[in-house]
PDB file of N, CA, C and O in Angstrom:
ATOM      1  N   MET A1128      -2.409   5.885  28.460  1.00  0.00           N
ATOM      2  CA  MET A1128      -1.455   5.951  27.388  1.00  0.00           C
ATOM      3  C   MET A1128      -1.571   4.652  26.581  1.00  0.00           C
ATOM      4  O   MET A1128      -0.848   3.700  26.792  1.00  0.00           O
ATOM      5  N   ALA A1129      -2.497   4.639  25.638  1.00  0.00           N
ATOM      6  CA  ALA A1129      -2.741   3.446  24.826  1.00  0.00           C
ATOM      7  C   ALA A1129      -1.911   3.479  23.548  1.00  0.00           C
ATOM      8  O   ALA A1129      -1.827   4.506  22.875  1.00  0.00           O
ATOM      9  N   LEU A1130      -1.295   2.344  23.232  1.00  0.00           N
ATOM     10  CA  LEU A1130      -0.560   2.195  21.977  1.00  0.00           C
ATOM     11  C   LEU A1130      -1.416   1.418  20.988  1.00  0.00           C
ATOM     12  O   LEU A1130      -2.032   0.420  21.345  1.00  0.00           O
ATOM     13  N   THR A1131      -1.460   1.901  19.769  1.00  0.00           N
ATOM     14  CA  THR A1131      -2.181   1.204  18.709  1.00  0.00           C
ATOM     15  C   THR A1131      -1.295   1.142  17.475  1.00  0.00           C
ATOM     16  O   THR A1131      -0.396   1.969  17.292  1.00  0.00           O
ATOM     17  N   GLU A1132      -1.571   0.158  16.631  1.00  0.00           N
ATOM     18  CA  GLU A1132      -0.856   0.008  15.361  1.00  0.00           C
ATOM     19  C   GLU A1132      -1.850   0.173  14.226  1.00  0.00           C
ATOM     20  O   GLU A1132      -2.997  -0.252  14.331  1.00  0.00           O
ATOM     21  N   LYS A1133      -1.365   0.766  13.131  1.00  0.00           N
ATOM     22  CA  LYS A1133      -2.234   0.995  11.983  1.00  0.00           C
ATOM     23  C   LYS A1133      -1.388   0.883  10.716  1.00  0.00           C
ATOM     24  O   LYS A1133      -0.250   1.340  10.677  1.00  0.00           O
ATOM     25  N   THR A1134      -1.955   0.270   9.694  1.00  0.00           N
ATOM     26  CA  THR A1134      -1.308   0.198   8.387  1.00  0.00           C
ATOM     27  C   THR A1134      -2.196   0.941   7.394  1.00  0.00           C
ATOM     28  O   THR A1134      -3.381   0.657   7.281  1.00  0.00           O
ATOM     29  N   ILE A1135      -1.587   1.897   6.684  1.00  0.00           N
ATOM     30  CA  ILE A1135      -2.338   2.685   5.714  1.00  0.00           C
ATOM     31  C   ILE A1135      -1.594   2.714   4.379  1.00  0.00           C
ATOM     32  O   ILE A1135      -0.370   2.595   4.338  1.00  0.00           O
ATOM     33  N   ILE A1136      -2.334   2.884   3.310  1.00  0.00           N
ATOM     34  CA  ILE A1136      -1.729   3.040   1.987  1.00  0.00           C
ATOM     35  C   ILE A1136      -1.279   4.487   1.855  1.00  0.00           C
ATOM     36  O   ILE A1136      -2.065   5.409   2.046  1.00  0.00           O
ATOM     37  N   LYS A1137       0.001   4.680   1.534  1.00  0.00           N
ATOM     38  CA  LYS A1137       0.548   6.024   1.359  1.00  0.00           C
ATOM     39  C   LYS A1137       0.597   6.432  -0.108  1.00  0.00           C
ATOM     40  O   LYS A1137       0.442   7.599  -0.426  1.00  0.00           O
ATOM     41  N   GLN A1138       0.861   5.444  -0.990  1.00  0.00           N
ATOM     42  CA  GLN A1138       1.012   5.789  -2.403  1.00  0.00           C
ATOM     43  C   GLN A1138       0.717   4.569  -3.265  1.00  0.00           C
ATOM     44  O   GLN A1138       1.081   3.451  -2.918  1.00  0.00           O
ATOM     45  N   VAL A1139       0.048   4.820  -4.377  1.00  0.00           N
ATOM     46  CA  VAL A1139      -0.158   3.792  -5.398  1.00  0.00           C
ATOM     47  C   VAL A1139       0.259   4.423  -6.723  1.00  0.00           C
ATOM     48  O   VAL A1139      -0.220   5.496  -7.079  1.00  0.00           O
ATOM     49  N   ALA A1140       1.172   3.768  -7.422  1.00  0.00           N
ATOM     50  CA  ALA A1140       1.662   4.290  -8.695  1.00  0.00           C
ATOM     51  C   ALA A1140       1.479   3.237  -9.780  1.00  0.00           C
ATOM     52  O   ALA A1140       1.908   2.096  -9.610  1.00  0.00           O
ATOM     53  N   VAL A1141       0.829   3.634 -10.860  1.00  0.00           N
ATOM     54  CA  VAL A1141       0.688   2.760 -12.015  1.00  0.00           C
ATOM     55  C   VAL A1141       1.919   2.963 -12.893  1.00  0.00           C
ATOM     56  O   VAL A1141       2.278   4.090 -13.218  1.00  0.00           O
ATOM     57  N   LEU A1142       2.593   1.869 -13.215  1.00  0.00           N
ATOM     58  CA  LEU A1142       3.802   1.913 -14.035  1.00  0.00           C
ATOM     59  C   LEU A1142       3.493   1.258 -15.384  1.00  0.00           C
ATOM     60  O   LEU A1142       3.725   0.071 -15.573  1.00  0.00           O
ATOM     61  N   PRO A1143       2.958   2.029 -16.332  1.00  0.00           N
ATOM     62  CA  PRO A1143       2.502   1.432 -17.598  1.00  0.00           C
ATOM     63  C   PRO A1143       3.619   0.787 -18.412  1.00  0.00           C
ATOM     64  O   PRO A1143       3.395  -0.214 -19.085  1.00  0.00           O
ATOM     65  N   GLU A1144       4.830   1.329 -18.337  1.00  0.00           N
ATOM     66  CA  GLU A1144       5.923   0.761 -19.125  1.00  0.00           C
ATOM     67  C   GLU A1144       6.309  -0.642 -18.648  1.00  0.00           C
ATOM     68  O   GLU A1144       6.814  -1.446 -19.421  1.00  0.00           O
ATOM     69  N   GLN A1145       6.046  -0.959 -17.370  1.00  0.00           N
ATOM     70  CA  GLN A1145       6.302  -2.304 -16.852  1.00  0.00           C
ATOM     71  C   GLN A1145       5.016  -3.110 -16.695  1.00  0.00           C
ATOM     72  O   GLN A1145       5.054  -4.239 -16.234  1.00  0.00           O
ATOM     73  N   SER A1146       3.897  -2.509 -17.033  1.00  0.00           N
ATOM     74  CA  SER A1146       2.583  -3.122 -16.814  1.00  0.00           C
ATOM     75  C   SER A1146       2.475  -3.605 -15.367  1.00  0.00           C
ATOM     76  O   SER A1146       2.117  -4.742 -15.085  1.00  0.00           O
ATOM     77  N   ALA A1147       2.796  -2.687 -14.439  1.00  0.00           N
ATOM     78  CA  ALA A1147       2.812  -3.021 -13.018  1.00  0.00           C
ATOM     79  C   ALA A1147       2.192  -1.891 -12.204  1.00  0.00           C
ATOM     80  O   ALA A1147       2.021  -0.773 -12.684  1.00  0.00           O
ATOM     81  N   ILE A1148       1.857  -2.224 -10.962  1.00  0.00           N
ATOM     82  CA  ILE A1148       1.353  -1.247 -10.001  1.00  0.00           C
ATOM     83  C   ILE A1148       2.225  -1.360  -8.760  1.00  0.00           C
ATOM     84  O   ILE A1148       2.434  -2.448  -8.231  1.00  0.00           O
ATOM     85  N   ASN A1149       2.744  -0.223  -8.296  1.00  0.00           N
ATOM     86  CA  ASN A1149       3.605  -0.178  -7.120  1.00  0.00           C
ATOM     87  C   ASN A1149       2.809   0.425  -5.963  1.00  0.00           C
ATOM     88  O   ASN A1149       2.200   1.479  -6.109  1.00  0.00           O
ATOM     89  N   VAL A1150       2.818  -0.249  -4.814  1.00  0.00           N
ATOM     90  CA  VAL A1150       2.063   0.209  -3.649  1.00  0.00           C
ATOM     91  C   VAL A1150       3.030   0.439  -2.489  1.00  0.00           C
ATOM     92  O   VAL A1150       3.920  -0.367  -2.247  1.00  0.00           O
ATOM     93  N   GLN A1151       2.832   1.554  -1.778  1.00  0.00           N
ATOM     94  CA  GLN A1151       3.612   1.833  -0.571  1.00  0.00           C
ATOM     95  C   GLN A1151       2.654   1.948   0.606  1.00  0.00           C
ATOM     96  O   GLN A1151       1.661   2.668   0.542  1.00  0.00           O
ATOM     97  N   TRP A1152       2.961   1.192   1.671  1.00  0.00           N
ATOM     98  CA  TRP A1152       2.189   1.241   2.907  1.00  0.00           C
ATOM     99  C   TRP A1152       3.027   1.876   3.996  1.00  0.00           C
ATOM    100  O   TRP A1152       4.247   1.771   3.987  1.00  0.00           O
ATOM    101  N   ALA A1153       2.360   2.491   4.964  1.00  0.00           N
ATOM    102  CA  ALA A1153       3.012   2.975   6.168  1.00  0.00           C
ATOM    103  C   ALA A1153       2.470   2.169   7.344  1.00  0.00           C
ATOM    104  O   ALA A1153       1.258   2.025   7.502  1.00  0.00           O
ATOM    105  N   ASN A1154       3.371   1.625   8.123  1.00  0.00           N
ATOM    106  CA  ASN A1154       3.019   0.939   9.364  1.00  0.00           C
ATOM    107  C   ASN A1154       3.276   1.930  10.491  1.00  0.00           C
ATOM    108  O   ASN A1154       4.416   2.329  10.714  1.00  0.00           O
ATOM    109  N   GLN A1155       2.213   2.328  11.163  1.00  0.00           N
ATOM    110  CA  GLN A1155       2.333   3.366  12.177  1.00  0.00           C
ATOM    111  C   GLN A1155       2.049   2.808  13.572  1.00  0.00           C
ATOM    112  O   GLN A1155       1.168   1.968  13.748  1.00  0.00           O
ATOM    113  N   VAL A1156       2.803   3.311  14.543  1.00  0.00           N
ATOM    114  CA  VAL A1156       2.521   3.061  15.952  1.00  0.00           C
ATOM    115  C   VAL A1156       2.085   4.408  16.533  1.00  0.00           C
ATOM    116  O   VAL A1156       2.780   5.417  16.371  1.00  0.00           O
ATOM    117  N   LEU A1157       0.921   4.402  17.167  1.00  0.00           N
ATOM    118  CA  LEU A1157       0.370   5.638  17.715  1.00  0.00           C
ATOM    119  C   LEU A1157       0.213   5.526  19.220  1.00  0.00           C
ATOM    120  O   LEU A1157      -0.138   4.472  19.748  1.00  0.00           O
ATOM    121  N   ARG A1158       0.487   6.621  19.898  1.00  0.00           N
ATOM    122  CA  ARG A1158       0.216   6.738  21.329  1.00  0.00           C
ATOM    123  C   ARG A1158      -0.786   7.865  21.484  1.00  0.00           C
ATOM    124  O   ARG A1158      -0.506   9.006  21.130  1.00  0.00           O
ATOM    125  N   ASP A1159      -1.960   7.524  21.960  1.00  0.00           N
ATOM    126  CA  ASP A1159      -3.030   8.515  22.121  1.00  0.00           C
ATOM    127  C   ASP A1159      -3.257   9.296  20.821  1.00  0.00           C
ATOM    128  O   ASP A1159      -3.299  10.527  20.806  1.00  0.00           O
ATOM    129  N   ASP A1160      -3.349   8.564  19.702  1.00  0.00           N
ATOM    130  CA  ASP A1160      -3.600   9.112  18.357  1.00  0.00           C
ATOM    131  C   ASP A1160      -2.477   9.978  17.798  1.00  0.00           C
ATOM    132  O   ASP A1160      -2.659  10.677  16.807  1.00  0.00           O
ATOM    133  N   GLU A1161      -1.306   9.945  18.393  1.00  0.00           N
ATOM    134  CA  GLU A1161      -0.147  10.668  17.861  1.00  0.00           C
ATOM    135  C   GLU A1161       0.878   9.641  17.375  1.00  0.00           C
ATOM    136  O   GLU A1161       1.235   8.708  18.097  1.00  0.00           O
ATOM    137  N   ILE A1162       1.366   9.814  16.136  1.00  0.00           N
ATOM    138  CA  ILE A1162       2.334   8.873  15.557  1.00  0.00           C
ATOM    139  C   ILE A1162       3.660   8.991  16.302  1.00  0.00           C
ATOM    140  O   ILE A1162       4.237  10.075  16.402  1.00  0.00           O
ATOM    141  N   ILE A1163       4.121   7.850  16.828  1.00  0.00           N
ATOM    142  CA  ILE A1163       5.428   7.847  17.508  1.00  0.00           C
ATOM    143  C   ILE A1163       6.454   7.040  16.720  1.00  0.00           C
ATOM    144  O   ILE A1163       7.646   7.118  16.987  1.00  0.00           O
ATOM    145  N   SER A1164       5.979   6.249  15.749  1.00  0.00           N
ATOM    146  CA  SER A1164       6.887   5.477  14.908  1.00  0.00           C
ATOM    147  C   SER A1164       6.189   5.195  13.582  1.00  0.00           C
ATOM    148  O   SER A1164       4.979   4.974  13.546  1.00  0.00           O
ATOM    149  N   GLU A1165       6.982   5.207  12.502  1.00  0.00           N
ATOM    150  CA  GLU A1165       6.412   4.922  11.181  1.00  0.00           C
ATOM    151  C   GLU A1165       7.481   4.253  10.324  1.00  0.00           C
ATOM    152  O   GLU A1165       8.589   4.766  10.208  1.00  0.00           O
ATOM    153  N   THR A1166       7.143   3.105   9.784  1.00  0.00           N
ATOM    154  CA  THR A1166       8.018   2.410   8.839  1.00  0.00           C
ATOM    155  C   THR A1166       7.236   2.187   7.557  1.00  0.00           C
ATOM    156  O   THR A1166       6.002   2.228   7.551  1.00  0.00           O
ATOM    157  N   TYR A1167       7.961   1.934   6.477  1.00  0.00           N
ATOM    158  CA  TYR A1167       7.322   1.782   5.172  1.00  0.00           C
ATOM    159  C   TYR A1167       7.641   0.427   4.563  1.00  0.00           C
ATOM    160  O   TYR A1167       8.684  -0.163   4.832  1.00  0.00           O
ATOM    161  N   GLN A1168       6.725  -0.030   3.747  1.00  0.00           N
ATOM    162  CA  GLN A1168       6.980  -1.206   2.931  1.00  0.00           C
ATOM    163  C   GLN A1168       6.396  -0.942   1.553  1.00  0.00           C
ATOM    164  O   GLN A1168       5.442  -0.191   1.400  1.00  0.00           O
ATOM    165  N   ARG A1169       7.022  -1.539   0.557  1.00  0.00           N
ATOM    166  CA  ARG A1169       6.580  -1.391  -0.836  1.00  0.00           C
ATOM    167  C   ARG A1169       6.430  -2.758  -1.460  1.00  0.00           C
ATOM    168  O   ARG A1169       7.119  -3.701  -1.101  1.00  0.00           O
ATOM    169  N   LYS A1170       5.544  -2.816  -2.431  1.00  0.00           N
ATOM    170  CA  LYS A1170       5.377  -4.052  -3.184  1.00  0.00           C
ATOM    171  C   LYS A1170       4.896  -3.684  -4.577  1.00  0.00           C
ATOM    172  O   LYS A1170       4.008  -2.845  -4.729  1.00  0.00           O
ATOM    173  N   ALA A1171       5.493  -4.310  -5.567  1.00  0.00           N
ATOM    174  CA  ALA A1171       5.074  -4.111  -6.955  1.00  0.00           C
ATOM    175  C   ALA A1171       4.305  -5.350  -7.403  1.00  0.00           C
ATOM    176  O   ALA A1171       4.701  -6.473  -7.106  1.00  0.00           O
ATOM    177  N   TYR A1172       3.213  -5.123  -8.089  1.00  0.00           N
ATOM    178  CA  TYR A1172       2.370  -6.196  -8.605  1.00  0.00           C
ATOM    179  C   TYR A1172       2.376  -6.145 -10.124  1.00  0.00           C
ATOM    180  O   TYR A1172       2.215  -5.071 -10.704  1.00  0.00           O
ATOM    181  N   THR A1173       2.541  -7.280 -10.761  1.00  0.00           N
ATOM    182  CA  THR A1173       2.428  -7.366 -12.216  1.00  0.00           C
ATOM    183  C   THR A1173       1.032  -7.855 -12.556  1.00  0.00           C
ATOM    184  O   THR A1173       0.263  -8.264 -11.682  1.00  0.00           O
ATOM    185  N   LYS A1174       0.710  -7.820 -13.836  1.00  0.00           N
ATOM    186  CA  LYS A1174      -0.615  -8.249 -14.270  1.00  0.00           C
ATOM    187  C   LYS A1174      -0.904  -9.683 -13.828  1.00  0.00           C
ATOM    188  O   LYS A1174      -2.031 -10.023 -13.488  1.00  0.00           O
ATOM    189  N   GLU A1175       0.102 -10.532 -13.800  1.00  0.00           N
ATOM    190  CA  GLU A1175      -0.074 -11.919 -13.379  1.00  0.00           C
ATOM    191  C   GLU A1175      -0.438 -12.024 -11.895  1.00  0.00           C
ATOM    192  O   GLU A1175      -0.929 -13.042 -11.436  1.00  0.00           O
ATOM    193  N   GLN A1176      -0.198 -10.965 -11.129  1.00  0.00           N
ATOM    194  CA  GLN A1176      -0.506 -10.941  -9.695  1.00  0.00           C
ATOM    195  C   GLN A1176      -1.774 -10.141  -9.390  1.00  0.00           C
ATOM    196  O   GLN A1176      -1.992  -9.719  -8.268  1.00  0.00           O
ATOM    197  N   GLN A1177      -2.616  -9.964 -10.383  1.00  0.00           N
ATOM    198  CA  GLN A1177      -3.813  -9.139 -10.213  1.00  0.00           C
ATOM    199  C   GLN A1177      -4.706  -9.629  -9.080  1.00  0.00           C
ATOM    200  O   GLN A1177      -5.183  -8.835  -8.278  1.00  0.00           O
ATOM    201  N   ALA A1178      -4.944 -10.927  -8.972  1.00  0.00           N
ATOM    202  CA  ALA A1178      -5.810 -11.451  -7.905  1.00  0.00           C
ATOM    203  C   ALA A1178      -5.227 -11.136  -6.523  1.00  0.00           C
ATOM    204  O   ALA A1178      -5.961 -10.754  -5.600  1.00  0.00           O
ATOM    205  N   GLU A1179      -3.919 -11.278  -6.389  1.00  0.00           N
ATOM    206  CA  GLU A1179      -3.251 -10.964  -5.123  1.00  0.00           C
ATOM    207  C   GLU A1179      -3.370  -9.474  -4.812  1.00  0.00           C
ATOM    208  O   GLU A1179      -3.657  -9.077  -3.677  1.00  0.00           O
ATOM    209  N   PHE A1180      -3.180  -8.642  -5.816  1.00  0.00           N
ATOM    210  CA  PHE A1180      -3.311  -7.192  -5.659  1.00  0.00           C
ATOM    211  C   PHE A1180      -4.707  -6.831  -5.185  1.00  0.00           C
ATOM    212  O   PHE A1180      -4.881  -6.068  -4.237  1.00  0.00           O
ATOM    213  N   GLU A1181      -5.730  -7.404  -5.836  1.00  0.00           N
ATOM    214  CA  GLU A1181      -7.116  -7.092  -5.474  1.00  0.00           C
ATOM    215  C   GLU A1181      -7.444  -7.556  -4.049  1.00  0.00           C
ATOM    216  O   GLU A1181      -8.250  -6.939  -3.369  1.00  0.00           O
ATOM    217  N   ALA A1182      -6.812  -8.627  -3.595  1.00  0.00           N
ATOM    218  CA  ALA A1182      -7.058  -9.130  -2.240  1.00  0.00           C
ATOM    219  C   ALA A1182      -6.354  -8.285  -1.176  1.00  0.00           C
ATOM    220  O   ALA A1182      -6.838  -8.188  -0.048  1.00  0.00           O
ATOM    221  N   GLU A1183      -5.239  -7.670  -1.515  1.00  0.00           N
ATOM    222  CA  GLU A1183      -4.416  -6.969  -0.523  1.00  0.00           C
ATOM    223  C   GLU A1183      -4.606  -5.454  -0.481  1.00  0.00           C
ATOM    224  O   GLU A1183      -4.233  -4.821   0.507  1.00  0.00           O
ATOM    225  N   VAL A1184      -5.171  -4.864  -1.539  1.00  0.00           N
ATOM    226  CA  VAL A1184      -5.224  -3.407  -1.630  1.00  0.00           C
ATOM    227  C   VAL A1184      -6.676  -2.928  -1.682  1.00  0.00           C
ATOM    228  O   VAL A1184      -7.447  -3.341  -2.545  1.00  0.00           O
ATOM    229  N   THR A1185      -7.013  -2.053  -0.748  1.00  0.00           N
ATOM    230  CA  THR A1185      -8.349  -1.460  -0.718  1.00  0.00           C
ATOM    231  C   THR A1185      -8.538  -0.566  -1.937  1.00  0.00           C
ATOM    232  O   THR A1185      -7.664   0.220  -2.280  1.00  0.00           O
ATOM    233  N   GLY A1186      -9.667  -0.701  -2.615  1.00  0.00           N
ATOM    234  CA  GLY A1186      -9.948   0.119  -3.789  1.00  0.00           C
ATOM    235  C   GLY A1186      -9.177  -0.301  -5.021  1.00  0.00           C
ATOM    236  O   GLY A1186      -8.949   0.497  -5.930  1.00  0.00           O
ATOM    237  N   ALA A1187      -8.773  -1.555  -5.075  1.00  0.00           N
ATOM    238  CA  ALA A1187      -7.924  -2.047  -6.159  1.00  0.00           C
ATOM    239  C   ALA A1187      -8.570  -1.938  -7.537  1.00  0.00           C
ATOM    240  O   ALA A1187      -7.875  -1.730  -8.527  1.00  0.00           O
ATOM    241  N   ALA A1188      -9.877  -2.049  -7.624  1.00  0.00           N
ATOM    242  CA  ALA A1188     -10.559  -2.051  -8.921  1.00  0.00           C
ATOM    243  C   ALA A1188     -10.248  -0.803  -9.741  1.00  0.00           C
ATOM    244  O   ALA A1188     -10.029  -0.884 -10.955  1.00  0.00           O
ATOM    245  N   ALA A1189     -10.210   0.347  -9.103  1.00  0.00           N
ATOM    246  CA  ALA A1189      -9.919   1.591  -9.820  1.00  0.00           C
ATOM    247  C   ALA A1189      -8.502   1.596 -10.372  1.00  0.00           C
ATOM    248  O   ALA A1189      -8.260   2.060 -11.489  1.00  0.00           O
ATOM    249  N   TYR A1190      -7.557   1.038  -9.630  1.00  0.00           N
ATOM    250  CA  TYR A1190      -6.166   0.981 -10.084  1.00  0.00           C
ATOM    251  C   TYR A1190      -6.009  -0.033 -11.219  1.00  0.00           C
ATOM    252  O   TYR A1190      -5.236   0.194 -12.157  1.00  0.00           O
ATOM    253  N   VAL A1191      -6.747  -1.130 -11.140  1.00  0.00           N
ATOM    254  CA  VAL A1191      -6.713  -2.134 -12.206  1.00  0.00           C
ATOM    255  C   VAL A1191      -7.189  -1.507 -13.518  1.00  0.00           C
ATOM    256  O   VAL A1191      -6.586  -1.690 -14.569  1.00  0.00           O
ATOM    257  N   THR A1192      -8.240  -0.724 -13.433  1.00  0.00           N
ATOM    258  CA  THR A1192      -8.760  -0.034 -14.625  1.00  0.00           C
ATOM    259  C   THR A1192      -7.744   0.964 -15.164  1.00  0.00           C
ATOM    260  O   THR A1192      -7.492   1.022 -16.367  1.00  0.00           O
ATOM    261  N   ALA A1193      -7.126   1.736 -14.274  1.00  0.00           N
ATOM    262  CA  ALA A1193      -6.132   2.730 -14.683  1.00  0.00           C
ATOM    263  C   ALA A1193      -4.912   2.078 -15.329  1.00  0.00           C
ATOM    264  O   ALA A1193      -4.324   2.631 -16.257  1.00  0.00           O
ATOM    265  N   ALA A1194      -4.545   0.884 -14.856  1.00  0.00           N
ATOM    266  CA  ALA A1194      -3.391   0.177 -15.412  1.00  0.00           C
ATOM    267  C   ALA A1194      -3.735  -0.526 -16.719  1.00  0.00           C
ATOM    268  O   ALA A1194      -2.846  -0.966 -17.434  1.00  0.00           O
ATOM    269  N   GLY A1195      -5.024  -0.644 -17.019  1.00  0.00           N
ATOM    270  CA  GLY A1195      -5.435  -1.311 -18.252  1.00  0.00           C
ATOM    271  C   GLY A1195      -5.330  -2.815 -18.195  1.00  0.00           C
ATOM    272  O   GLY A1195      -5.163  -3.483 -19.202  1.00  0.00           O
ATOM    273  N   TRP A1196      -5.454  -3.380 -16.989  1.00  0.00           N
ATOM    274  CA  TRP A1196      -5.359  -4.832 -16.834  1.00  0.00           C
ATOM    275  C   TRP A1196      -6.620  -5.485 -17.267  1.00  0.00           C
ATOM    276  O   TRP A1196      -7.630  -5.474 -17.156  1.00  0.00           O
TER     277      TRP A1196
END
């Protein structure tokens, strides 16, 4: 009965009216590959935080292009 933790991106939303990108992650605890707990965290990035966004989010380049940064 092995427990593992995993963080995955659940949602990325481009908010053009705020010139921002909102990201939602799920923090999952799995027992034998079955989710037994899941919590969420969100973070919004503005254009001034582009470098931080690119460092923290997998596939960020496509979202940067979509946001017009």
